[in-house]
XYZ file of C-alpha atoms in Angstrom:
349
model
C -0.055 0.044 -0.036
C 2.692 2.560 -1.126
C 0.722 5.874 -0.605
C 4.093 7.438 0.295
C 5.106 6.861 -3.489
C 1.824 8.522 -4.620
C 2.655 11.366 -2.342
C 6.097 11.945 -3.413
C 4.719 12.102 -7.112
C 2.190 14.488 -6.165
C 4.622 16.875 -4.526
C 7.499 16.537 -6.736
C 6.938 19.755 -8.253
C 5.535 21.460 -5.045
C 6.377 24.906 -4.374
C 7.042 23.830 -0.989
C 10.121 22.313 -2.351
C 13.278 24.320 -1.408
C 14.337 23.711 -5.117
C 12.003 26.187 -6.197
C 12.804 28.846 -3.686
C 13.889 31.926 -5.473
C 17.720 31.898 -5.947
C 19.696 34.194 -3.916
C 17.061 34.638 -1.072
C 19.106 36.109 2.005
C 17.773 37.151 5.596
C 15.652 39.707 4.040
C 14.688 43.136 5.956
C 17.387 44.281 8.231
C 14.985 44.720 11.155
C 14.101 41.694 12.969
C 10.485 42.922 13.297
C 10.130 43.586 9.712
C 11.628 40.436 8.848
C 8.933 38.554 11.172
C 6.074 40.400 9.455
C 7.379 39.456 5.956
C 7.803 35.844 7.404
C 3.932 35.803 8.136
C 3.385 34.713 4.519
C 4.911 31.583 5.476
C 2.303 30.953 8.225
C -0.251 28.857 6.749
C 1.904 26.279 5.447
C 3.664 26.199 8.711
C 0.469 25.418 10.327
C 0.031 22.528 8.161
C 3.437 21.504 8.781
C 2.982 21.441 12.675
C -0.755 19.802 12.187
C 0.976 17.064 10.286
C 3.412 16.508 13.239
C 0.915 16.631 16.077
C -2.447 15.927 14.603
C -3.945 18.904 16.640
C -5.058 21.952 15.142
C -4.737 23.759 18.881
C -1.368 22.510 19.439
C -0.256 23.576 15.683
C -1.206 27.146 16.252
C 0.683 27.391 19.359
C 3.732 25.791 17.853
C 3.585 28.078 14.809
C 3.618 31.109 17.349
C 6.573 29.606 19.209
C 8.209 29.048 15.921
C 8.003 32.702 15.126
C 9.113 33.753 18.544
C 12.116 31.470 18.160
C 12.849 33.068 14.722
C 12.456 36.513 16.031
C 14.948 36.005 18.881
C 17.520 34.243 16.919
C 17.108 36.494 13.607
C 20.567 37.958 14.097
C 22.146 34.439 13.846
C 20.346 33.852 10.635
C 23.267 33.894 7.904
C 21.271 33.458 4.820
C 22.843 30.232 3.906
C 19.212 28.510 3.303
C 16.079 30.166 2.485
C 13.803 31.785 5.127
C 11.203 29.294 4.326
C 13.682 26.455 5.055
C 15.010 28.221 8.208
C 11.394 28.462 9.302
C 10.679 25.040 8.676
C 13.813 23.752 10.644
C 12.718 25.795 13.532
C 9.033 24.481 13.404
C 10.168 20.843 13.235
C 12.451 21.240 16.218
C 9.845 22.967 17.985
C 7.282 20.186 17.322
C 9.800 17.374 18.294
C 10.237 19.156 21.741
C 6.623 19.600 22.181
C 5.820 15.859 21.245
C 8.340 14.239 23.959
C 6.440 12.406 26.349
C 3.054 12.990 24.482
C 0.389 10.464 23.622
C -0.404 10.089 19.945
C -3.516 11.382 18.546
C -5.415 8.449 16.970
C -9.026 8.218 15.359
C -11.124 5.192 16.931
C -10.045 3.138 13.717
C -6.329 3.648 15.232
C -7.024 1.994 18.387
C -6.746 -1.491 17.103
C -10.288 -2.764 17.896
C -12.554 -4.704 15.637
C -15.533 -2.947 13.951
C -18.295 -2.457 16.694
C -21.843 -3.569 17.030
C -24.261 -0.688 16.083
C -26.618 -1.912 18.747
C -23.939 -1.811 21.674
C -23.920 0.956 24.132
C -21.440 3.858 22.965
C -18.421 4.137 24.952
C -16.907 7.879 25.358
C -13.019 8.158 25.889
C -12.578 11.735 27.147
C -9.138 10.845 28.379
C -7.782 10.113 24.742
C -6.282 12.824 23.011
C -8.089 12.286 19.712
C -6.970 13.527 16.238
C -8.405 16.933 15.162
C -9.613 18.334 11.786
C -7.588 21.319 10.085
C -9.464 24.112 8.569
C -8.677 24.898 4.731
C -7.176 28.204 4.140
C -8.736 30.759 1.591
C -5.873 30.395 -0.859
C -6.219 30.018 -4.340
C -6.962 26.295 -4.926
C -5.088 26.321 -8.289
C -1.887 27.178 -6.301
C 0.380 24.060 -6.134
C 1.160 24.788 -2.432
C -2.374 24.915 -1.437
C -3.237 21.652 -3.477
C -0.453 20.051 -1.785
C -0.423 21.358 1.799
C -4.450 21.482 2.062
C -5.259 17.956 0.522
C -3.168 15.088 -0.152
C -0.764 15.716 2.839
C -3.036 16.698 5.337
C -6.008 14.532 4.438
C -7.363 13.118 7.509
C -6.524 9.390 6.927
C -2.745 10.432 6.113
C -2.223 12.533 9.243
C -4.158 9.852 11.273
C -1.599 7.350 9.727
C 1.503 9.625 10.607
C 0.281 9.129 14.257
C 1.552 5.700 13.938
C 4.986 6.885 13.554
C 7.277 8.480 16.288
C 7.736 12.066 16.340
C 11.299 11.690 14.551
C 9.875 9.112 12.046
C 7.125 11.737 11.249
C 9.581 14.630 10.955
C 11.818 12.621 8.496
C 9.100 11.251 6.334
C 7.321 14.933 6.122
C 10.608 16.688 5.238
C 11.722 14.064 2.723
C 8.328 13.204 1.136
C 6.064 16.020 1.550
C 8.633 18.912 1.222
C 11.091 17.076 -0.899
C 14.213 17.917 1.137
C 17.556 16.085 0.632
C 18.543 13.476 3.250
C 21.575 15.646 4.379
C 19.292 18.793 4.988
C 16.854 16.634 6.874
C 19.932 15.320 8.987
C 21.225 18.681 9.573
C 17.565 20.048 10.473
C 17.073 17.406 13.337
C 20.567 16.725 14.368
C 21.155 13.223 12.591
C 23.452 11.579 10.126
C 22.262 10.987 6.722
C 22.451 7.098 7.386
C 20.110 7.480 10.282
C 17.914 9.679 8.252
C 17.566 7.012 5.669
C 16.951 4.457 8.353
C 14.344 6.370 10.011
C 12.655 7.133 6.354
C 12.670 3.507 5.570
C 11.007 2.416 8.732
C 8.674 5.400 8.540
C 7.432 4.425 5.002
C 7.143 0.598 5.869
C 4.773 1.554 8.756
C 2.831 4.065 6.933
C 2.282 1.439 4.018
C 0.627 -1.049 6.557
C -1.714 1.576 8.108
C -2.230 4.555 5.764
C -4.420 5.133 3.201
C -3.921 3.248 -0.231
C -2.046 5.197 -3.245
C -5.348 4.138 -5.299
C -7.483 5.510 -2.803
C -7.998 8.736 -4.485
C -10.435 11.402 -2.891
C -12.785 13.528 -5.069
C -11.694 17.176 -4.347
C -14.214 19.383 -2.481
C -14.807 21.543 -5.222
C -15.758 19.731 -8.103
C -19.476 19.542 -9.082
C -19.781 15.778 -8.149
C -18.290 16.211 -4.720
C -20.586 19.293 -4.144
C -23.844 17.575 -5.213
C -22.799 14.549 -2.990
C -22.433 16.899 0.040
C -25.538 18.724 -0.892
C -27.492 15.304 -0.945
C -25.896 14.196 2.055
C -27.031 17.376 3.866
C -30.753 16.867 2.653
C -30.813 13.320 3.646
C -29.882 14.179 7.295
C -32.057 17.218 7.517
C -35.211 15.286 6.188
C -33.959 12.479 8.597
C -34.041 9.940 5.699
C -31.434 7.427 6.582
C -32.382 5.030 3.763
C -31.510 7.644 1.365
C -28.152 8.678 3.138
C -26.742 5.094 3.211
C -27.275 4.763 -0.149
C -24.633 7.232 -0.858
C -22.282 5.012 1.134
C -19.765 2.608 -0.569
C -20.162 -1.153 0.644
C -17.091 -0.726 2.664
C -17.937 2.412 4.318
C -16.680 3.567 7.673
C -18.128 5.584 10.236
C -16.466 6.977 13.495
C -17.328 9.633 15.715
C -14.610 10.568 18.798
C -14.651 10.637 21.448
C -16.646 7.724 21.239
C -14.114 4.696 20.613
C -16.404 2.720 18.436
C -16.129 2.485 14.685
C -18.832 0.903 12.215
C -18.434 -0.514 8.742
C -20.915 -1.244 5.915
C -24.107 1.022 5.167
C -26.409 -1.486 7.111
C -24.395 -0.815 10.322
C -24.213 2.883 9.836
C -28.065 2.956 9.116
C -28.677 0.929 12.537
C -25.971 3.309 14.423
C -27.910 6.451 13.388
C -31.431 4.858 14.073
C -30.386 3.447 17.317
C -28.179 6.400 18.775
C -29.012 9.528 17.078
C -30.737 11.856 19.365
C -33.127 13.135 16.348
C -36.478 11.880 15.822
C -37.835 13.554 12.684
C -37.372 15.721 9.645
C -35.996 19.426 10.848
C -34.186 17.886 13.935
C -30.899 18.395 12.098
C -29.690 21.070 10.260
C -26.012 21.150 8.655
C -23.571 24.023 7.304
C -21.265 22.827 4.493
C -17.740 23.545 4.553
C -14.264 21.741 3.860
C -11.725 20.334 6.249
C -8.568 18.782 5.594
C -9.154 19.215 1.852
C -12.157 17.256 1.828
C -16.090 17.849 1.969
C -17.069 18.573 5.548
C -20.357 20.024 7.300
C -21.187 21.297 10.699
C -24.276 19.460 12.101
C -26.734 21.125 14.538
C -29.065 19.283 16.553
C -32.355 20.781 17.966
C -32.543 21.034 21.739
C -36.035 19.538 22.605
C -36.587 22.164 25.370
C -35.448 25.218 24.121
C -35.979 24.529 19.872
C -32.742 25.755 19.281
C -30.389 23.969 16.977
C -26.964 23.608 18.840
C -23.688 22.522 17.648
C -23.447 18.896 17.749
C -21.111 16.985 15.357
C -18.633 18.223 12.702
C -18.399 15.687 9.905
C -15.501 15.420 7.643
C -16.136 12.972 4.521
C -13.997 10.859 2.423
C -15.680 11.037 -1.411
C -14.271 8.358 -3.579
C -15.899 8.188 -7.170
C -18.918 9.806 -6.166
C -19.730 7.931 -3.077
C -19.199 8.272 0.511
C -16.407 5.889 1.689
C -15.600 7.236 5.310
C -17.090 9.642 7.764
C -15.585 11.090 10.792
C -18.138 12.792 13.046
C -16.333 14.784 15.302
C -18.504 15.135 18.515
C -16.344 18.248 20.012
C -18.759 21.621 19.582
C -15.503 23.711 20.110
C -14.304 22.625 16.546
C -17.200 24.627 15.063
C -15.556 28.182 16.071
C -12.378 26.819 14.269
C -14.413 26.715 11.047
C -16.072 30.162 11.375
C -19.317 28.210 12.165
C -21.717 29.495 15.128
C -22.265 27.646 18.235
C -26.349 27.760 17.468
C -28.515 28.535 14.414
């Protein structure tokens, strides 16, 4: 399952690669504050980088802030031997590695090693697990190669979930080599390792990712295509009409549904149908309303559930969809209402 090979092919011409950094880039403005202001243009891609490393939007935001603080403090020592972008990535990578020391990985329920659950069983909530979080897409031009790479394939939810199976150093090496297309010697210099050690870490990381990650043949439909938009519209309409029969007709035969912080996951349209009918608080059409958006370069929607006492629709679940060949292959329904604000969605409708 060589997903890494496909990723390398996709990013081979990425503007994130140092090879496309304009020649002769030096330290930039003489003043450190002016330099830091100029360096803000890299914030979005650094956020994606820290998110790949940590699996947490909240942590990634903090780590980007720390990266810029470290860059500002050490600006006088920047000699311009590498590009500004490369220098910032080095700082960000080491900031992430320090932050990840002793931390638990951030899985999805499918990454806990449990078999598919019975949809009739009681749901088990695991609040102590630091679950993987979704990433808002930027407002960048979707035709820009850096956006395509940074906001789709290399931050798709399944790929970031697979990265969580790697050690932090393996993650760093794999992301720097296969996503950012750095040379092994450059990676070694960045993380303080020999080229041989980098190659060894990369080999083990690729093997582990091949075992747990998405297949290179598992191509997702971009969220901006007419087909993906139409499917998301029909997905939303089925929920709002509480037509679960019509909803599961959109799923592939091997479709998976999971909803952290509950630790179970469910496979097949029949099981997903029973799960929703058994455990969903909605009872009739109009109980649920959904607002479309995108996350991790995938179609997504914020689901609001009607409060039976107040009648107000309140943030309930945030759905991220894998859409393949016009069908829903996977849904992660995040049950953390605080996520909504990160996507510019209100707490109530």
